[in-house]
mmCIF file of C-alpha atoms and ligand atoms in Angstrom:
data_model
loop_
_atom_site.group_PDB
_atom_site.id
_atom_site.type_symbol
_atom_site.label_atom_id
_atom_site.label_comp_id
_atom_site.label_asym_id
_atom_site.label_seq_id
_atom_site.Cartn_x
_atom_site.Cartn_y
_atom_site.Cartn_z
ATOM 1 C CA MET A 226 -3.847 9.772 -63.381
ATOM 2 C CA PRO A 227 -3.142 13.448 -64.106
ATOM 3 C CA GLY A 228 -1.648 15.623 -61.358
ATOM 4 C CA MET A 229 -3.694 17.794 -59.066
ATOM 5 C CA LEU A 230 -5.349 20.934 -60.317
ATOM 6 C CA GLN A 231 -4.672 24.124 -58.412
ATOM 7 C CA ILE A 232 -7.605 26.443 -57.731
ATOM 8 C CA HIS A 233 -7.089 30.091 -56.845
ATOM 9 C CA GLN A 234 -10.207 31.831 -55.497
ATOM 10 C CA PHE A 235 -10.349 35.579 -54.902
ATOM 11 C CA PRO A 236 -13.020 38.246 -54.333
ATOM 12 C CA CYS A 237 -14.007 40.273 -57.392
ATOM 13 C CA LEU A 238 -16.321 43.290 -57.861
ATOM 14 C CA SER A 239 -18.627 43.709 -54.834
ATOM 15 C CA ASP A 240 -19.675 40.133 -54.103
ATOM 16 C CA ASN A 241 -18.412 37.891 -56.923
ATOM 17 C CA TYR A 242 -15.698 35.294 -56.553
ATOM 18 C CA GLY A 243 -13.075 34.878 -59.237
ATOM 19 C CA PHE A 244 -11.561 31.453 -59.918
ATOM 20 C CA LEU A 245 -8.390 30.493 -61.728
ATOM 21 C CA LEU A 246 -7.825 26.831 -62.445
ATOM 22 C CA HIS A 247 -4.218 25.786 -63.110
ATOM 23 C CA GLU A 248 -2.864 22.508 -64.425
ATOM 24 C CA PRO A 249 0.844 22.325 -63.544
ATOM 25 C CA ASP A 250 1.668 19.490 -65.994
ATOM 26 C CA SER A 251 0.636 21.431 -69.111
ATOM 27 C CA GLY A 252 1.010 24.941 -67.695
ATOM 28 C CA GLU A 253 -2.538 25.706 -68.817
ATOM 29 C CA ALA A 254 -4.783 27.920 -66.732
ATOM 30 C CA ALA A 255 -8.501 28.605 -67.145
ATOM 31 C CA ALA A 256 -10.354 31.680 -65.946
ATOM 32 C CA ILE A 257 -13.738 30.519 -64.698
ATOM 33 C CA ASP A 258 -15.925 33.472 -65.687
ATOM 34 C CA THR A 259 -14.450 36.955 -65.888
ATOM 35 C CA PRO A 260 -16.154 39.458 -63.577
ATOM 36 C CA ASP A 261 -13.134 41.782 -63.802
ATOM 37 C CA GLY A 262 -10.499 41.186 -66.471
ATOM 38 C CA GLN A 263 -7.792 43.348 -64.877
ATOM 39 C CA GLU A 264 -8.183 41.630 -61.522
ATOM 40 C CA TYR A 265 -7.907 38.202 -63.167
ATOM 41 C CA LEU A 266 -4.737 39.231 -65.000
ATOM 42 C CA LYS A 267 -3.289 40.604 -61.780
ATOM 43 C CA GLN A 268 -4.109 37.448 -59.819
ATOM 44 C CA ALA A 269 -2.685 35.226 -62.570
ATOM 45 C CA ASP A 270 0.485 37.300 -62.472
ATOM 46 C CA ILE A 271 0.781 36.918 -58.690
ATOM 47 C CA LYS A 272 0.484 33.134 -59.064
ATOM 48 C CA GLY A 273 2.876 33.068 -62.033
ATOM 49 C CA TRP A 274 0.189 31.462 -64.226
ATOM 50 C CA ARG A 275 -0.705 32.322 -67.833
ATOM 51 C CA ILE A 276 -4.423 32.295 -68.646
ATOM 52 C CA THR A 277 -4.795 30.079 -71.733
ATOM 53 C CA GLN A 278 -8.567 29.523 -71.589
ATOM 54 C CA ILE A 279 -11.728 31.266 -70.413
ATOM 55 C CA TRP A 280 -14.689 29.108 -69.406
ATOM 56 C CA ASN A 281 -17.865 31.187 -69.134
ATOM 57 C CA THR A 282 -21.004 29.942 -67.382
ATOM 58 C CA HIS A 283 -23.432 32.547 -68.800
ATOM 59 C CA TRP A 284 -23.562 35.894 -70.554
ATOM 60 C CA HIS A 285 -24.093 38.316 -67.645
ATOM 61 C CA PRO A 286 -21.453 41.087 -67.566
ATOM 62 C CA ASP A 287 -20.248 40.067 -64.089
ATOM 63 C CA HIS A 288 -19.402 36.671 -65.640
ATOM 64 C CA ALA A 289 -18.161 37.487 -69.148
ATOM 65 C CA GLY A 290 -17.483 41.236 -69.060
ATOM 66 C CA GLY A 291 -13.755 40.700 -68.516
ATOM 67 C CA ASN A 292 -13.296 38.356 -71.492
ATOM 68 C CA LYS A 293 -12.104 41.074 -73.850
ATOM 69 C CA ALA A 294 -9.334 42.373 -71.576
ATOM 70 C CA ILE A 295 -8.055 38.860 -70.880
ATOM 71 C CA ILE A 296 -8.129 37.837 -74.560
ATOM 72 C CA GLU A 297 -6.196 40.977 -75.515
ATOM 73 C CA ALA A 298 -3.577 40.484 -72.828
ATOM 74 C CA SER A 299 -3.095 36.720 -73.008
ATOM 75 C CA GLY A 300 -4.646 35.393 -76.234
ATOM 76 C CA ALA A 301 -6.800 33.044 -74.144
ATOM 77 C CA LYS A 302 -9.339 30.900 -76.011
ATOM 78 C CA VAL A 303 -12.970 31.278 -74.973
ATOM 79 C CA VAL A 304 -15.223 28.317 -74.181
ATOM 80 C CA ALA A 305 -18.795 29.500 -73.620
ATOM 81 C CA PRO A 306 -22.483 29.065 -74.334
ATOM 82 C CA ARG A 307 -23.644 30.850 -77.497
ATOM 83 C CA GLU A 308 -25.350 33.653 -75.524
ATOM 84 C CA VAL A 309 -21.917 35.000 -74.489
ATOM 85 C CA GLU A 310 -21.615 36.338 -78.068
ATOM 86 C CA LYS A 311 -23.449 39.392 -76.701
ATOM 87 C CA LEU A 312 -20.215 40.346 -74.915
ATOM 88 C CA SER A 313 -17.267 38.563 -76.493
ATOM 89 C CA THR A 314 -15.889 36.394 -79.247
ATOM 90 C CA ILE A 315 -16.165 32.640 -78.570
ATOM 91 C CA ASP A 316 -13.701 30.040 -79.850
ATOM 92 C CA THR A 317 -15.702 26.979 -78.784
ATOM 93 C CA ILE A 318 -19.481 27.145 -78.260
ATOM 94 C CA VAL A 319 -20.524 24.470 -75.785
ATOM 95 C CA GLY A 320 -23.723 23.031 -74.359
ATOM 96 C CA ASP A 321 -25.037 20.090 -72.374
ATOM 97 C CA GLY A 322 -22.983 16.895 -72.792
ATOM 98 C CA ASP A 323 -19.881 18.538 -74.254
ATOM 99 C CA ILE A 324 -16.467 17.896 -72.735
ATOM 100 C CA VAL A 325 -13.735 20.515 -72.461
ATOM 101 C CA THR A 326 -10.171 19.905 -71.344
ATOM 102 C CA LEU A 327 -7.508 21.701 -69.368
ATOM 103 C CA GLY A 328 -4.347 19.726 -69.975
ATOM 104 C CA ARG A 329 -5.311 16.161 -69.068
ATOM 105 C CA HIS A 330 -8.280 17.208 -66.915
ATOM 106 C CA GLN A 331 -11.790 16.930 -68.287
ATOM 107 C CA ALA A 332 -14.800 19.078 -67.524
ATOM 108 C CA HIS A 333 -18.270 17.894 -68.457
ATOM 109 C CA VAL A 334 -20.616 20.676 -69.535
ATOM 110 C CA ILE A 335 -24.051 20.508 -67.899
ATOM 111 C CA ASP A 336 -27.003 22.681 -68.917
ATOM 112 C CA VAL A 337 -28.227 24.470 -65.777
ATOM 113 C CA SER A 338 -30.378 27.138 -67.432
ATOM 114 C CA GLY A 339 -33.042 29.047 -65.512
ATOM 115 C CA HIS A 340 -31.161 32.072 -64.172
ATOM 116 C CA THR A 341 -30.504 32.772 -67.862
ATOM 117 C CA ASN A 342 -30.965 30.668 -70.954
ATOM 118 C CA GLY A 343 -27.684 29.120 -72.025
ATOM 119 C CA HIS A 344 -26.357 28.824 -68.485
ATOM 120 C CA ILE A 345 -23.889 25.972 -68.060
ATOM 121 C CA ALA A 346 -21.901 24.376 -65.256
ATOM 122 C CA TYR A 347 -18.481 22.738 -65.584
ATOM 123 C CA HIS A 348 -18.196 19.433 -63.702
ATOM 124 C CA LEU A 349 -14.736 17.876 -63.358
ATOM 125 C CA PRO A 350 -15.629 14.347 -62.218
ATOM 126 C CA ASP A 351 -12.055 13.150 -61.602
ATOM 127 C CA ASP A 352 -11.377 16.215 -59.453
ATOM 128 C CA GLY A 353 -14.709 16.110 -57.608
ATOM 129 C CA ILE A 354 -15.473 19.758 -58.309
ATOM 130 C CA ALA A 355 -18.037 21.767 -60.266
ATOM 131 C CA PHE A 356 -18.242 25.449 -61.202
ATOM 132 C CA VAL A 357 -21.933 26.319 -61.149
ATOM 133 C CA GLY A 358 -22.001 30.076 -61.803
ATOM 134 C CA ASP A 359 -25.333 31.594 -60.741
ATOM 135 C CA SER A 360 -27.406 28.387 -60.928
ATOM 136 C CA VAL A 361 -26.987 27.131 -57.361
ATOM 137 C CA PHE A 362 -25.621 29.200 -54.479
ATOM 138 C CA ALA A 363 -24.879 28.048 -50.945
ATOM 139 C CA LEU A 364 -28.417 27.739 -49.508
ATOM 140 C CA GLY A 365 -29.897 29.430 -52.563
ATOM 141 C CA CYS A 366 -30.196 29.609 -56.323
ATOM 142 C CA GLY A 367 -29.996 32.338 -58.948
ATOM 143 C CA ARG A 368 -32.882 34.633 -59.746
ATOM 144 C CA MET A 369 -35.015 33.329 -62.591
ATOM 145 C CA PHE A 370 -34.394 36.104 -65.135
ATOM 146 C CA GLU A 371 -34.905 34.229 -68.411
ATOM 147 C CA GLY A 372 -35.934 30.677 -67.636
ATOM 148 C CA LYS A 373 -39.116 28.876 -66.593
ATOM 149 C CA PRO A 374 -39.694 26.975 -63.324
ATOM 150 C CA GLN A 375 -39.731 23.499 -64.891
ATOM 151 C CA GLN A 376 -36.526 24.280 -66.792
ATOM 152 C CA PHE A 377 -34.808 25.620 -63.660
ATOM 153 C CA TRP A 378 -35.963 22.618 -61.611
ATOM 154 C CA ASP A 379 -34.647 20.239 -64.289
ATOM 155 C CA SER A 380 -31.314 22.086 -64.065
ATOM 156 C CA LEU A 381 -31.227 21.695 -60.275
ATOM 157 C CA GLU A 382 -32.049 18.016 -60.764
ATOM 158 C CA ARG A 383 -28.928 17.618 -62.925
ATOM 159 C CA ILE A 384 -26.843 19.204 -60.150
ATOM 160 C CA ARG A 385 -28.535 17.010 -57.519
ATOM 161 C CA GLN A 386 -27.464 13.935 -59.448
ATOM 162 C CA LEU A 387 -23.741 14.713 -59.180
ATOM 163 C CA PRO A 388 -21.885 12.746 -56.474
ATOM 164 C CA ALA A 389 -22.816 14.136 -53.043
ATOM 165 C CA SER A 390 -19.115 14.607 -52.257
ATOM 166 C CA THR A 391 -18.767 17.125 -55.123
ATOM 167 C CA THR A 392 -17.352 20.520 -54.126
ATOM 168 C CA LEU A 393 -19.440 23.302 -55.685
ATOM 169 C CA TYR A 394 -17.909 26.659 -56.595
ATOM 170 C CA CYS A 395 -20.684 29.243 -57.024
ATOM 171 C CA ALA A 396 -20.036 32.786 -58.182
ATOM 172 C CA HIS A 397 -21.293 34.976 -55.338
ATOM 173 C CA GLU A 398 -20.991 35.376 -51.567
ATOM 174 C CA TYR A 399 -24.748 35.539 -50.927
ATOM 175 C CA THR A 400 -24.805 32.838 -48.280
ATOM 176 C CA GLN A 401 -25.747 34.760 -45.157
ATOM 177 C CA ALA A 402 -28.786 36.377 -46.819
ATOM 178 C CA ASN A 403 -29.694 33.032 -48.381
ATOM 179 C CA ALA A 404 -29.518 31.403 -44.946
ATOM 180 C CA ARG A 405 -32.048 33.883 -43.555
ATOM 181 C CA PHE A 406 -34.535 32.976 -46.281
ATOM 182 C CA ALA A 407 -33.756 29.254 -45.954
ATOM 183 C CA LEU A 408 -34.582 29.361 -42.233
ATOM 184 C CA HIS A 409 -37.873 31.079 -43.107
ATOM 185 C CA ALA A 410 -38.619 28.527 -45.860
ATOM 186 C CA ASP A 411 -37.691 25.388 -43.905
ATOM 187 C CA PRO A 412 -37.817 26.327 -40.194
ATOM 188 C CA ASP A 413 -37.809 22.804 -38.733
ATOM 189 C CA ASN A 414 -34.663 21.650 -40.535
ATOM 190 C CA ALA A 415 -32.045 20.928 -37.827
ATOM 191 C CA ALA A 416 -29.192 20.470 -40.326
ATOM 192 C CA LEU A 417 -30.017 23.876 -41.799
ATOM 193 C CA LYS A 418 -29.980 25.570 -38.394
ATOM 194 C CA GLU A 419 -26.533 24.115 -37.688
ATOM 195 C CA TYR A 420 -25.253 25.184 -41.128
ATOM 196 C CA ALA A 421 -26.644 28.718 -40.653
ATOM 197 C CA ARG A 422 -24.808 29.023 -37.317
ATOM 198 C CA GLU A 423 -21.532 27.951 -38.958
ATOM 199 C CA ILE A 424 -22.087 30.434 -41.785
ATOM 200 C CA ASP A 425 -22.577 33.305 -39.331
ATOM 201 C CA ALA A 426 -19.361 32.330 -37.542
ATOM 202 C CA MET A 427 -17.418 32.135 -40.823
ATOM 203 C CA ARG A 428 -18.676 35.523 -42.007
ATOM 204 C CA GLU A 429 -17.906 37.022 -38.603
ATOM 205 C CA LYS A 430 -14.277 36.061 -39.243
ATOM 206 C CA GLY A 431 -14.456 37.316 -42.841
ATOM 207 C CA GLU A 432 -14.074 33.802 -44.264
ATOM 208 C CA PRO A 433 -15.651 32.787 -47.584
ATOM 209 C CA THR A 434 -18.524 30.274 -47.425
ATOM 210 C CA VAL A 435 -17.721 29.221 -50.990
ATOM 211 C CA PRO A 436 -16.994 26.511 -52.053
ATOM 212 C CA MET A 437 -19.577 24.248 -50.483
ATOM 213 C CA GLN A 438 -20.288 20.519 -50.484
ATOM 214 C CA LEU A 439 -23.223 19.277 -52.560
ATOM 215 C CA GLY A 440 -24.233 16.659 -49.976
ATOM 216 C CA ARG A 441 -24.761 19.318 -47.343
ATOM 217 C CA GLU A 442 -26.724 21.496 -49.756
ATOM 218 C CA LEU A 443 -28.991 18.547 -50.559
ATOM 219 C CA ASP A 444 -29.966 18.441 -46.873
ATOM 220 C CA THR A 445 -30.318 22.187 -46.316
ATOM 221 C CA ASN A 446 -30.834 24.232 -49.511
ATOM 222 C CA PRO A 447 -34.605 24.856 -49.821
ATOM 223 C CA PHE A 448 -34.451 25.094 -53.619
ATOM 224 C CA LEU A 449 -32.770 21.681 -53.911
ATOM 225 C CA ARG A 450 -35.406 20.284 -51.529
ATOM 226 C CA ALA A 451 -38.498 21.441 -53.472
ATOM 227 C CA ASP A 452 -39.555 17.801 -53.982
ATOM 228 C CA LYS A 453 -39.506 17.029 -50.231
ATOM 229 C CA ALA A 454 -42.753 16.726 -48.245
ATOM 230 C CA PRO A 455 -42.051 19.527 -45.710
ATOM 231 C CA MET A 456 -41.425 21.961 -48.548
ATOM 232 C CA ARG A 457 -44.504 20.907 -50.522
ATOM 233 C CA GLU A 458 -46.672 21.162 -47.399
ATOM 234 C CA ARG A 459 -45.417 24.643 -46.577
ATOM 235 C CA TRP A 460 -45.139 26.128 -50.068
ATOM 236 C CA GLY A 461 -47.752 24.230 -52.074
ATOM 237 C CA GLY A 462 -47.523 22.943 -55.632
ATOM 238 C CA THR A 463 -48.446 19.592 -57.113
ATOM 239 C CA THR A 464 -45.061 19.099 -58.774
ATOM 240 C CA PRO A 465 -41.525 19.905 -57.566
ATOM 241 C CA ALA A 466 -41.315 22.591 -60.274
ATOM 242 C CA GLU A 467 -44.424 24.301 -58.850
ATOM 243 C CA THR A 468 -43.053 24.157 -55.310
ATOM 244 C CA PHE A 469 -39.759 25.495 -56.640
ATOM 245 C CA ALA A 470 -41.604 28.364 -58.384
ATOM 246 C CA ALA A 471 -43.396 29.290 -55.133
ATOM 247 C CA LEU A 472 -40.090 29.288 -53.249
ATOM 248 C CA ARG A 473 -38.347 31.352 -55.909
ATOM 249 C CA ALA A 474 -41.166 33.941 -55.912
ATOM 250 C CA ALA A 475 -41.104 34.105 -52.095
ATOM 251 C CA LYS A 476 -37.339 34.660 -52.094
ATOM 252 C CA ASP A 477 -37.698 37.496 -54.623
ATOM 253 C CA ASP A 478 -40.027 39.309 -52.169
ATOM 254 C CA PHE A 479 -38.186 38.342 -48.980
HETATM 255 ZN ZN1 ZN B 93 -25.876 36.039 -63.533
#
């Protein structure tokens, strides 16, 4: 059994989170997305870690815009979906079903497209964690810029099928605003009301609401609950993808 991974989470840009993943045995460290290359290099320096890999989730500049600075400073190798070529060189193009490694730790690549095409998540089953980028947020999901509702729903389905104990690291602190929409979308959900109260208390103290536990999201996140009767009754649709589309459109106008 490989030793524990160390995760360093820090705020980046206005509302992104940066993540550095360090494997002490091999001395490898992966930058999970690169909202701000200089900030990542600074944080790695503070921890005494050397960034050897970059794992991008999708091509948006607040996820891959810092690749170039990190590559130049550290020679890190880039693992990314093909679409990241818009912003950076890629050493290993990955997609659904691929496995990438950090020392002796494995990450399974899962296609979670919908926010963009070529959006992937990194699931580390032995560590019980997943980096989901802008696919799922605490109590929300990414805007559907490039994908289609059925595709996005299928992506959420792949996330739903991970073990409920999985810790999800999403890329933005959007939770309080997401909670307001969630309460509007699913007003009779007692577990959601309790979660929303905790979120307000955490934000009051300036604490991050990321990461979050998948099991709790399954009970409270309206987008992950689009196949549930209360959501279908309130938002319509004859398939979960249609209910999801109605929810997503309502959130865009909320
Ligand atoms: Zn994005």
